[in-house]
Short mmCIF file of C-alpha atoms in Angstrom, two decimals:
data_model
loop_
_atom_site.label_atom_id
_atom_site.label_comp_id
_atom_site.label_asym_id
_atom_site.label_seq_id
_atom_site.Cartn_x
_atom_site.Cartn_y
_atom_site.Cartn_z
CA MET K 1269 0.00 0.00 0.00
CA PRO K 1270 1.62 3.33 -1.03
CA ARG K 1271 2.32 5.76 1.74
CA SER K 1272 1.35 8.83 -0.24
CA VAL K 1273 -2.25 9.79 -0.86
CA LEU K 1274 -3.19 11.86 -3.86
CA LEU K 1275 -5.85 14.38 -2.99
CA LEU K 1276 -8.24 12.91 -5.53
CA ALA K 1277 -8.19 9.62 -3.67
CA MET K 1278 -9.09 11.06 -0.28
CA PRO K 1279 -12.24 9.36 0.99
CA SER K 1280 -13.03 11.87 3.67
CA ALA K 1281 -11.82 15.02 5.35
CA PRO K 1282 -9.03 14.44 7.87
CA ASP K 1283 -9.18 15.73 11.39
CA SER K 1284 -8.05 19.33 11.21
CA PRO K 1285 -5.51 20.64 13.71
CA LEU K 1286 -7.43 23.92 13.62
CA ASN K 1287 -10.76 22.19 14.42
CA LEU K 1288 -12.29 23.57 11.27
CA PRO K 1289 -15.94 22.85 10.53
CA THR K 1290 -16.13 19.98 8.04
CA LEU K 1291 -18.47 19.01 5.22
CA ASP K 1292 -20.12 16.56 7.57
CA ASP K 1293 -21.19 19.51 9.72
CA LEU K 1294 -23.24 21.02 6.89
CA ASP K 1295 -26.82 20.31 5.92
CA VAL K 1296 -26.60 20.64 2.14
CA GLU K 1297 -29.50 18.60 0.75
CA ASN K 1298 -31.31 20.72 -1.86
CA ARG K 1299 -29.52 23.82 -0.51
CA ARG K 1300 -27.51 26.34 -2.51
CA VAL K 1301 -23.86 25.93 -1.51
CA PHE K 1302 -21.28 28.55 -2.50
CA VAL K 1303 -17.95 26.76 -3.02
CA ARG K 1304 -14.84 28.91 -3.30
CA VAL K 1305 -12.49 26.85 -5.47
CA ASP K 1306 -9.03 27.57 -6.86
CA PHE K 1307 -9.43 27.18 -10.60
CA ASN K 1308 -6.65 29.65 -11.38
CA VAL K 1309 -5.21 27.29 -13.97
CA PRO K 1310 -2.87 27.90 -16.93
CA LEU K 1311 -4.62 28.22 -20.27
CA LYS K 1312 -3.40 27.58 -23.79
CA GLY K 1313 -5.72 29.46 -26.10
CA SER K 1314 -9.24 28.34 -25.23
CA GLU K 1315 -8.21 25.16 -23.40
CA VAL K 1316 -6.94 24.34 -19.92
CA ARG K 1317 -3.24 23.41 -20.16
CA ASP K 1318 -2.97 21.87 -16.67
CA ASP K 1319 -6.12 20.73 -14.86
CA SER K 1320 -4.40 19.67 -11.60
CA ARG K 1321 -6.15 22.31 -9.52
CA ILE K 1322 -9.53 21.38 -10.94
CA ARG K 1323 -8.94 17.70 -10.22
CA ALA K 1324 -7.79 18.47 -6.68
CA THR K 1325 -11.21 19.77 -5.67
CA LEU K 1326 -13.29 17.06 -7.38
CA PRO K 1327 -13.65 15.00 -4.17
CA THR K 1328 -15.32 17.95 -2.44
CA LEU K 1329 -17.63 18.62 -5.38
CA GLN K 1330 -18.52 14.95 -5.71
CA ARG K 1331 -19.25 14.69 -1.99
CA LEU K 1332 -21.56 17.72 -2.10
CA ARG K 1333 -23.35 16.55 -5.25
CA ASP K 1334 -23.86 13.07 -3.76
CA ARG K 1335 -25.59 14.75 -0.83
CA GLY K 1336 -27.92 16.72 -3.08
CA ALA K 1337 -26.33 20.17 -2.93
CA ARG K 1338 -27.04 22.84 -5.53
CA LEU K 1339 -23.54 24.08 -6.30
CA ILE K 1340 -22.39 27.63 -6.99
CA LEU K 1341 -18.67 27.57 -7.77
CA ALA K 1342 -16.49 30.66 -7.77
CA SER K 1343 -12.83 31.28 -8.57
CA HIS K 1344 -10.46 33.91 -9.85
CA LEU K 1345 -8.40 33.38 -13.00
CA GLY K 1346 -5.34 35.45 -13.84
CA ARG K 1347 -5.20 39.20 -13.23
CA PRO K 1348 -7.97 40.92 -15.22
CA ASP K 1349 -7.68 44.05 -13.04
CA GLY K 1350 -11.27 44.35 -11.85
CA ALA K 1351 -13.00 44.45 -15.24
CA PRO K 1352 -14.40 41.86 -17.69
CA ASP K 1353 -11.71 40.52 -19.99
CA PRO K 1354 -12.54 37.65 -22.40
CA LYS K 1355 -8.93 36.44 -22.13
CA TYR K 1356 -9.64 35.50 -18.51
CA SER K 1357 -13.11 34.02 -18.91
CA MET K 1358 -13.94 30.91 -16.89
CA GLU K 1359 -15.48 29.29 -19.99
CA PRO K 1360 -12.53 26.92 -20.70
CA VAL K 1361 -12.47 25.96 -17.02
CA GLY K 1362 -16.18 25.21 -17.03
CA ALA K 1363 -15.80 23.07 -20.14
CA ARG K 1364 -13.01 21.02 -18.55
CA LEU K 1365 -14.93 20.64 -15.29
CA ALA K 1366 -17.96 19.39 -17.21
CA GLU K 1367 -15.76 16.74 -18.86
CA LEU K 1368 -14.26 15.61 -15.57
CA LEU K 1369 -17.60 15.37 -13.77
CA ASN K 1370 -19.56 14.22 -16.84
CA CYS K 1371 -22.30 16.74 -16.16
CA GLU K 1372 -23.51 20.13 -17.34
CA VAL K 1373 -21.76 23.19 -15.88
CA ARG K 1374 -23.70 26.38 -16.45
CA LEU K 1375 -21.75 29.62 -16.80
CA PRO K 1376 -23.38 33.06 -16.58
CA ASP K 1377 -21.76 35.97 -18.42
CA GLU K 1378 -21.11 37.99 -15.25
CA VAL K 1379 -20.12 37.51 -11.61
CA VAL K 1380 -23.21 38.95 -9.91
CA GLY K 1381 -26.45 40.48 -11.15
CA ASP K 1382 -30.07 39.64 -11.88
CA GLY K 1383 -29.16 37.08 -14.52
CA VAL K 1384 -26.85 35.27 -12.13
CA THR K 1385 -29.44 35.27 -9.37
CA LYS K 1386 -32.10 33.81 -11.66
CA LEU K 1387 -29.74 31.10 -12.92
CA VAL K 1388 -28.75 30.17 -9.37
CA LEU K 1389 -32.33 30.06 -8.08
CA ASP K 1390 -33.32 27.83 -11.01
CA THR K 1391 -30.55 25.34 -10.20
CA ARG K 1392 -31.72 21.96 -8.92
CA ALA K 1393 -30.02 19.42 -6.66
CA GLN K 1394 -26.65 18.18 -7.98
CA GLN K 1395 -26.52 20.86 -10.67
CA ILE K 1396 -23.58 23.27 -10.99
CA VAL K 1397 -23.26 26.95 -11.76
CA LEU K 1398 -19.75 28.31 -12.25
CA LEU K 1399 -19.65 32.09 -11.80
CA GLU K 1400 -17.57 34.22 -14.12
CA ASN K 1401 -14.08 35.25 -13.00
CA LEU K 1402 -14.35 36.83 -9.55
CA ARG K 1403 -11.62 39.33 -10.43
CA TRP K 1404 -13.79 40.73 -13.21
CA HIS K 1405 -15.38 42.64 -10.33
CA PRO K 1406 -13.27 45.28 -8.53
CA GLY K 1407 -14.87 44.33 -5.21
CA GLU K 1408 -13.15 40.94 -5.05
CA THR K 1409 -9.58 41.98 -4.32
CA LYS K 1410 -10.76 44.94 -2.21
CA ASN K 1411 -12.94 42.69 -0.03
CA ASP K 1412 -15.78 45.10 -0.71
CA PRO K 1413 -18.68 44.48 1.74
CA ALA K 1414 -21.37 45.10 -0.89
CA PHE K 1415 -19.79 42.61 -3.29
CA ALA K 1416 -19.35 40.05 -0.51
CA GLN K 1417 -23.03 40.46 0.43
CA ALA K 1418 -24.09 40.02 -3.21
CA LEU K 1419 -22.18 36.73 -3.36
CA ALA K 1420 -23.50 35.60 0.03
CA ASN K 1421 -27.09 36.29 -1.08
CA LEU K 1422 -26.73 33.59 -3.73
CA ALA K 1423 -26.28 30.78 -1.23
CA GLU K 1424 -27.42 29.15 1.98
CA ALA K 1425 -24.08 27.61 2.92
CA TYR K 1426 -20.40 28.24 2.19
CA VAL K 1427 -17.47 25.90 1.57
CA ASN K 1428 -13.86 26.97 1.12
CA ASP K 1429 -11.81 24.50 -0.91
CA ALA K 1430 -9.42 27.10 -2.34
CA PHE K 1431 -6.34 26.63 -0.19
CA GLY K 1432 -4.15 28.34 -2.79
CA ALA K 1433 -6.18 31.56 -2.41
CA SER K 1434 -6.78 31.41 1.34
CA HIS K 1435 -3.86 33.68 2.20
CA ARG K 1436 -5.66 36.50 0.38
CA ALA K 1437 -8.18 38.61 2.32
CA HIS K 1438 -10.52 38.87 -0.65
CA ALA K 1439 -14.31 39.09 -0.69
CA SER K 1440 -15.00 35.49 -1.70
CA VAL K 1441 -12.39 34.15 0.73
CA VAL K 1442 -13.06 36.29 3.80
CA GLY K 1443 -16.07 38.54 3.27
CA VAL K 1444 -18.60 35.87 2.27
CA PRO K 1445 -17.92 33.32 5.05
CA ARG K 1446 -18.06 36.04 7.69
CA LEU K 1447 -21.63 36.72 6.59
CA MET K 1448 -22.78 33.11 6.84
CA ASN K 1449 -23.53 30.73 9.71
CA ALA K 1450 -23.37 27.50 7.69
CA LYS K 1451 -19.80 27.09 6.46
CA ALA K 1452 -17.09 24.47 6.30
CA ALA K 1453 -13.70 23.53 4.94
CA GLY K 1454 -13.67 21.40 1.83
CA LEU K 1455 -11.70 18.16 1.70
CA LEU K 1456 -8.74 19.79 -0.04
CA LEU K 1457 -8.51 22.67 2.42
CA ALA K 1458 -8.79 20.28 5.35
CA ALA K 1459 -6.05 18.06 3.93
CA GLU K 1460 -3.74 21.03 3.42
CA THR K 1461 -4.21 22.42 6.92
CA GLN K 1462 -3.69 19.00 8.44
CA ALA K 1463 -0.47 18.24 6.54
CA LEU K 1464 1.09 21.67 6.95
CA GLY K 1465 -0.12 21.93 10.54
CA ARG K 1466 1.66 18.67 11.28
CA VAL K 1467 4.92 20.13 9.93
CA VAL K 1468 4.53 23.26 12.08
CA HIS K 1469 3.12 21.84 15.31
CA SER K 1470 4.41 18.26 15.42
CA PRO K 1471 7.79 18.20 13.67
CA ALA K 1472 9.71 14.92 13.76
CA HIS K 1473 13.49 14.97 13.96
CA PRO K 1474 15.81 14.88 12.13
CA PHE K 1475 13.82 17.50 10.23
CA VAL K 1476 15.00 18.65 6.81
CA MET K 1477 13.84 21.84 5.14
CA ILE K 1478 14.71 22.30 1.47
CA VAL K 1479 14.30 25.77 0.00
CA GLY K 1480 15.09 27.16 -3.42
CA GLY K 1481 13.92 29.76 -5.84
CA ALA K 1482 15.09 33.22 -6.76
CA LYS K 1483 15.02 35.40 -3.68
CA VAL K 1484 16.20 35.10 -0.09
CA SER K 1485 13.80 37.93 0.76
CA ASP K 1486 10.81 35.76 -0.29
CA LYS K 1487 11.82 32.88 1.98
CA LEU K 1488 13.59 34.64 4.86
CA PRO K 1489 10.52 34.87 7.16
CA VAL K 1490 9.90 31.13 6.66
CA LEU K 1491 13.55 30.30 7.28
CA ILE K 1492 13.60 32.31 10.49
CA ALA K 1493 10.33 30.80 11.74
CA THR K 1494 11.49 27.27 10.90
CA LEU K 1495 14.86 27.85 12.53
CA GLY K 1496 13.06 28.44 15.81
CA ARG K 1497 11.42 25.00 15.59
CA LEU K 1498 14.52 23.04 14.60
CA LYS K 1499 16.80 21.07 16.90
CA ASP K 1500 20.42 20.01 17.01
CA GLY K 1501 21.03 17.72 14.04
CA ASP K 1502 18.26 19.11 11.82
CA SER K 1503 19.16 20.51 8.40
CA ILE K 1504 18.29 23.33 6.00
CA LEU K 1505 19.25 22.72 2.35
CA ILE K 1506 19.45 25.83 0.18
CA GLY K 1507 19.52 25.87 -3.62
CA GLY K 1508 18.42 28.07 -6.48
CA ALA K 1509 19.43 31.67 -6.92
CA MET K 1510 18.86 32.26 -3.21
CA ALA K 1511 21.83 29.95 -2.56
CA THR K 1512 23.96 32.34 -4.61
CA THR K 1513 23.15 35.12 -2.14
CA PHE K 1514 24.23 32.88 0.74
CA LEU K 1515 27.44 32.00 -1.12
CA ALA K 1516 28.08 35.67 -1.78
CA ALA K 1517 27.62 36.27 1.96
CA ARG K 1518 30.46 33.79 2.47
CA GLY K 1519 32.71 35.71 0.09
CA LEU K 1520 32.19 33.99 -3.27
CA GLU K 1521 32.41 36.20 -6.34
CA VAL K 1522 29.15 35.31 -8.10
CA GLY K 1523 29.65 36.98 -11.48
CA ALA K 1524 26.38 37.76 -13.26
CA SER K 1525 24.38 35.38 -11.05
CA LEU K 1526 21.06 36.50 -9.63
CA HIS K 1527 21.56 37.48 -6.01
CA GLU K 1528 20.47 40.08 -3.44
CA PRO K 1529 23.41 42.16 -2.17
CA ASP K 1530 21.17 43.86 0.40
CA ARG K 1531 20.46 40.49 2.07
CA LEU K 1532 24.05 39.40 2.72
CA SER K 1533 23.95 40.39 6.40
CA ASP K 1534 20.64 38.52 6.85
CA CYS K 1535 22.25 35.40 5.36
CA ARG K 1536 25.27 35.69 7.65
CA ASN K 1537 23.05 36.14 10.69
CA LEU K 1538 20.99 33.08 9.82
CA LEU K 1539 24.10 30.96 9.25
CA THR K 1540 25.53 32.09 12.59
CA ARG K 1541 22.30 31.37 14.48
CA ALA K 1542 21.99 27.94 12.90
CA ALA K 1543 25.59 27.00 13.68
CA GLY K 1544 25.15 28.07 17.29
CA ARG K 1545 22.26 25.62 17.68
CA GLY K 1546 23.83 22.67 15.89
CA ILE K 1547 21.59 23.03 12.83
CA HIS K 1548 23.24 22.12 9.55
CA VAL K 1549 22.84 24.60 6.69
CA LEU K 1550 23.92 22.90 3.47
CA LEU K 1551 24.87 25.21 0.61
CA PRO K 1552 26.04 24.11 -2.84
CA THR K 1553 29.64 22.92 -3.02
CA ASP K 1554 29.53 22.87 -6.81
CA LEU K 1555 27.44 24.68 -9.41
CA ARG K 1556 26.32 24.43 -13.00
CA LEU K 1557 27.07 27.70 -14.79
CA GLY K 1558 25.72 29.21 -18.00
CA ARG K 1559 26.00 32.44 -19.93
CA GLY K 1560 22.55 33.96 -19.48
CA LEU K 1561 19.14 32.48 -18.74
CA LYS K 1562 18.98 31.00 -22.26
CA ALA K 1563 22.44 29.48 -22.05
CA PRO K 1564 22.94 26.75 -24.70
CA SER K 1565 25.55 24.93 -22.62
CA ALA K 1566 26.60 24.41 -19.02
CA ARG K 1567 29.86 23.92 -17.19
CA ILE K 1568 30.45 22.72 -13.64
CA ILE K 1569 32.74 24.38 -11.07
CA ARG K 1570 33.62 23.64 -7.47
CA VAL K 1571 32.62 26.52 -5.19
CA ALA K 1572 35.94 26.23 -3.34
CA ASP K 1573 37.75 27.02 -6.60
CA GLY K 1574 35.66 30.09 -7.39
CA GLY K 1575 35.77 30.80 -11.07
CA ILE K 1576 32.37 32.40 -11.86
CA ALA K 1577 33.20 34.84 -14.64
CA ASN K 1578 31.52 38.22 -14.98
CA ASP K 1579 29.40 36.96 -17.87
CA GLU K 1580 28.42 33.67 -16.20
CA MET K 1581 25.51 32.79 -13.94
CA ALA K 1582 25.05 30.02 -11.39
CA LEU K 1583 21.95 28.26 -12.76
CA ASP K 1584 21.82 24.95 -10.88
CA ILE K 1585 23.44 22.99 -8.11
CA GLY K 1586 26.15 20.57 -9.24
CA PRO K 1587 26.39 16.75 -9.04
CA ASP K 1588 28.43 16.69 -5.83
CA THR K 1589 25.83 18.89 -4.14
CA GLU K 1590 23.09 16.56 -5.37
CA ILE K 1591 24.82 13.69 -3.55
CA ARG K 1592 25.28 15.72 -0.33
CA PHE K 1593 21.67 16.87 -0.37
CA ALA K 1594 20.40 13.33 -1.01
CA GLY K 1595 22.39 12.09 1.98
CA ALA K 1596 20.73 14.61 4.30
CA ILE K 1597 17.29 13.93 2.82
CA ARG K 1598 17.68 10.17 3.24
CA ASN K 1599 17.89 10.44 7.04
CA ALA K 1600 14.94 12.82 7.54
CA LYS K 1601 11.96 11.77 9.63
CA MET K 1602 10.06 14.81 8.37
CA LEU K 1603 10.74 17.02 5.37
CA PHE K 1604 9.34 20.15 3.73
CA TRP K 1605 10.43 21.30 0.26
CA ASN K 1606 9.57 24.55 -1.52
CA GLY K 1607 11.44 25.95 -4.50
CA PRO K 1608 13.62 24.69 -7.36
CA MET K 1609 17.37 24.12 -7.13
CA GLY K 1610 18.04 25.92 -10.41
CA LEU K 1611 16.63 27.16 -13.71
CA PHE K 1612 14.27 24.22 -13.86
CA GLU K 1613 12.56 25.27 -17.10
CA ASN K 1614 15.85 24.81 -19.00
CA PRO K 1615 16.70 21.08 -19.34
CA LEU K 1616 20.41 21.90 -19.01
CA PHE K 1617 19.76 23.20 -15.49
CA ALA K 1618 16.94 20.95 -14.32
CA GLU K 1619 18.91 17.99 -12.99
CA GLY K 1620 19.53 19.49 -9.55
CA THR K 1621 15.80 19.92 -8.95
CA LEU K 1622 14.96 16.51 -10.41
CA SER K 1623 17.60 14.83 -8.26
CA VAL K 1624 16.09 16.39 -5.14
CA ALA K 1625 12.65 15.18 -6.25
CA ARG K 1626 13.93 11.63 -6.51
CA ALA K 1627 15.69 11.87 -3.14
CA VAL K 1628 12.54 13.19 -1.46
CA ALA K 1629 10.56 10.30 -2.92
CA ASP K 1630 13.10 7.86 -1.45
CA CYS K 1631 12.87 9.43 2.01
CA ALA K 1632 11.13 7.15 4.53
CA GLY K 1633 9.97 10.10 6.66
CA TYR K 1634 6.86 12.26 6.33
CA THR K 1635 7.28 14.43 3.21
CA VAL K 1636 5.46 17.62 2.16
CA VAL K 1637 6.16 19.45 -1.10
CA GLY K 1638 4.78 22.83 -2.17
CA GLY K 1639 5.52 25.45 -4.81
CA GLY K 1640 4.99 25.29 -8.57
CA ASP K 1641 8.42 24.15 -9.76
CA SER K 1642 8.91 21.73 -6.87
CA VAL K 1643 5.57 20.11 -7.60
CA ALA K 1644 6.35 20.08 -11.33
CA ALA K 1645 9.64 18.28 -10.60
CA ILE K 1646 7.79 15.70 -8.52
CA GLN K 1647 5.36 15.15 -11.38
CA ASP K 1648 8.05 15.07 -14.08
CA SER K 1649 10.06 12.56 -12.06
CA GLY K 1650 7.08 10.23 -11.84
CA VAL K 1651 7.26 10.05 -8.04
CA ALA K 1652 4.10 11.92 -7.00
CA ASP K 1653 2.59 8.76 -5.52
CA ARG K 1654 5.56 8.50 -3.13
CA ILE K 1655 5.08 11.91 -1.49
CA ASN K 1656 2.90 12.15 1.60
CA HIS K 1657 1.39 15.53 0.72
CA ILE K 1658 1.69 17.73 -2.37
CA SER K 1659 0.41 21.21 -1.60
CA THR K 1660 -1.68 23.13 -4.12
CA GLY K 1661 -0.70 26.52 -2.71
CA GLY K 1662 2.78 27.99 -2.95
CA GLY K 1663 2.32 31.28 -1.10
CA ALA K 1664 -0.38 29.88 1.17
CA SER K 1665 1.75 26.89 2.19
CA LEU K 1666 4.72 29.14 2.97
CA GLU K 1667 2.57 31.35 5.19
CA MET K 1668 1.32 28.31 7.08
CA ILE K 1669 4.87 27.01 7.51
CA GLU K 1670 5.77 30.44 8.83
CA GLY K 1671 3.15 29.82 11.50
CA LYS K 1672 0.46 32.19 10.27
CA THR K 1673 -3.27 31.47 10.27
CA LEU K 1674 -4.55 32.17 6.78
CA PRO K 1675 -7.37 34.76 6.48
CA GLY K 1676 -9.57 32.31 4.57
CA VAL K 1677 -9.10 29.64 7.22
CA GLU K 1678 -9.68 32.09 10.06
CA ALA K 1679 -12.94 33.26 8.43
CA LEU K 1680 -14.32 29.72 8.69
CA MET K 1681 -13.98 29.89 12.46
CA THR K 1682 -15.79 33.21 12.99
CA HIS K 1683 -19.50 33.90 13.45
CA PRO K 1684 -21.43 36.57 11.55
CA GLY K 1685 -21.21 39.93 13.27
CA ARG K 1686 -18.14 38.99 15.32
CA SER K 1687 -14.57 39.96 14.61
CA SER K 1688 -12.00 37.21 14.26
#
């Protein structure tokens, strides 16, 4: 029996560490249920290029339909800047959802209004209405009370299954649930809060945190928060362009590599604090270099030898670093990974990230992976079924790992008329 569970295979909502209301707490039979989903998917022309986020919420939708709910689904898509934009219509999403569920999905031509209200009221049990892009309305990102009330008026119950949007204090995420008594976490949201809550509140040791990506500034709050939870013998593995900033803080000339000179003192402070507590911070000992982000070739150098020319960039960790990282990962009893080890979109500089994906899959401990490129590496490596939890929310997962309660999660635990 595999130890990882894909979200689509989840039979029921797990116990939430936040004691969130669950689907089982809701009376949904023949009731209009507003479901905030995260259908912010990549499009290619008029088709959905990657339907992972749509698939991730199917268990919640299927559970509600089986219980006779009348579904009103709502999501944002892209950044249409508060006005209707055909390029960001939910029509391709609705078409793909209809295929996956093998049912009709009705799509009005606006977010709220008389036509939407009529369509919703005419909906029968198990039928689905997918509202137009929430960000076509300026009130969504502003958490406008009037817009939130208009959305709330459409339904008799509320479900949040949009973990990837729950760190945003937007009208559909925060305003609507604060107006409603009957509300719950969907299966996806419950699974996310359980898995990430376990990492934050019940870490097992040795604990390994793997971070990558472009900027130290993006991950520094998470690194600092995690450092406070780590113990002697735990490890932080740092790759990507953010590793170049750490290497620069140690005196390496980094050439044309992406790095943040204004964060060198922060890197030094973190390295000093970690060393003082017996926490291992593993930085690359070798690098794959290229001339520009579209480099047609790569060469490998040892960090100890220096040698990054002014027209070269560090674009991936090297093979020796892959081995060192895999050794640390192998011994972890719990692991969290967010961010690529290099320029993952270029095959010449993808091996570092792919090697980490394979090592994480081989880890016998509890493993959680979040962030677009990290998840893509897991999928491309064919090891998704060997990861305990794959998060659907990059920014949201980082905020939870930092120890924050997400606004969308908090709104599920408040009562109408009361502040959170």
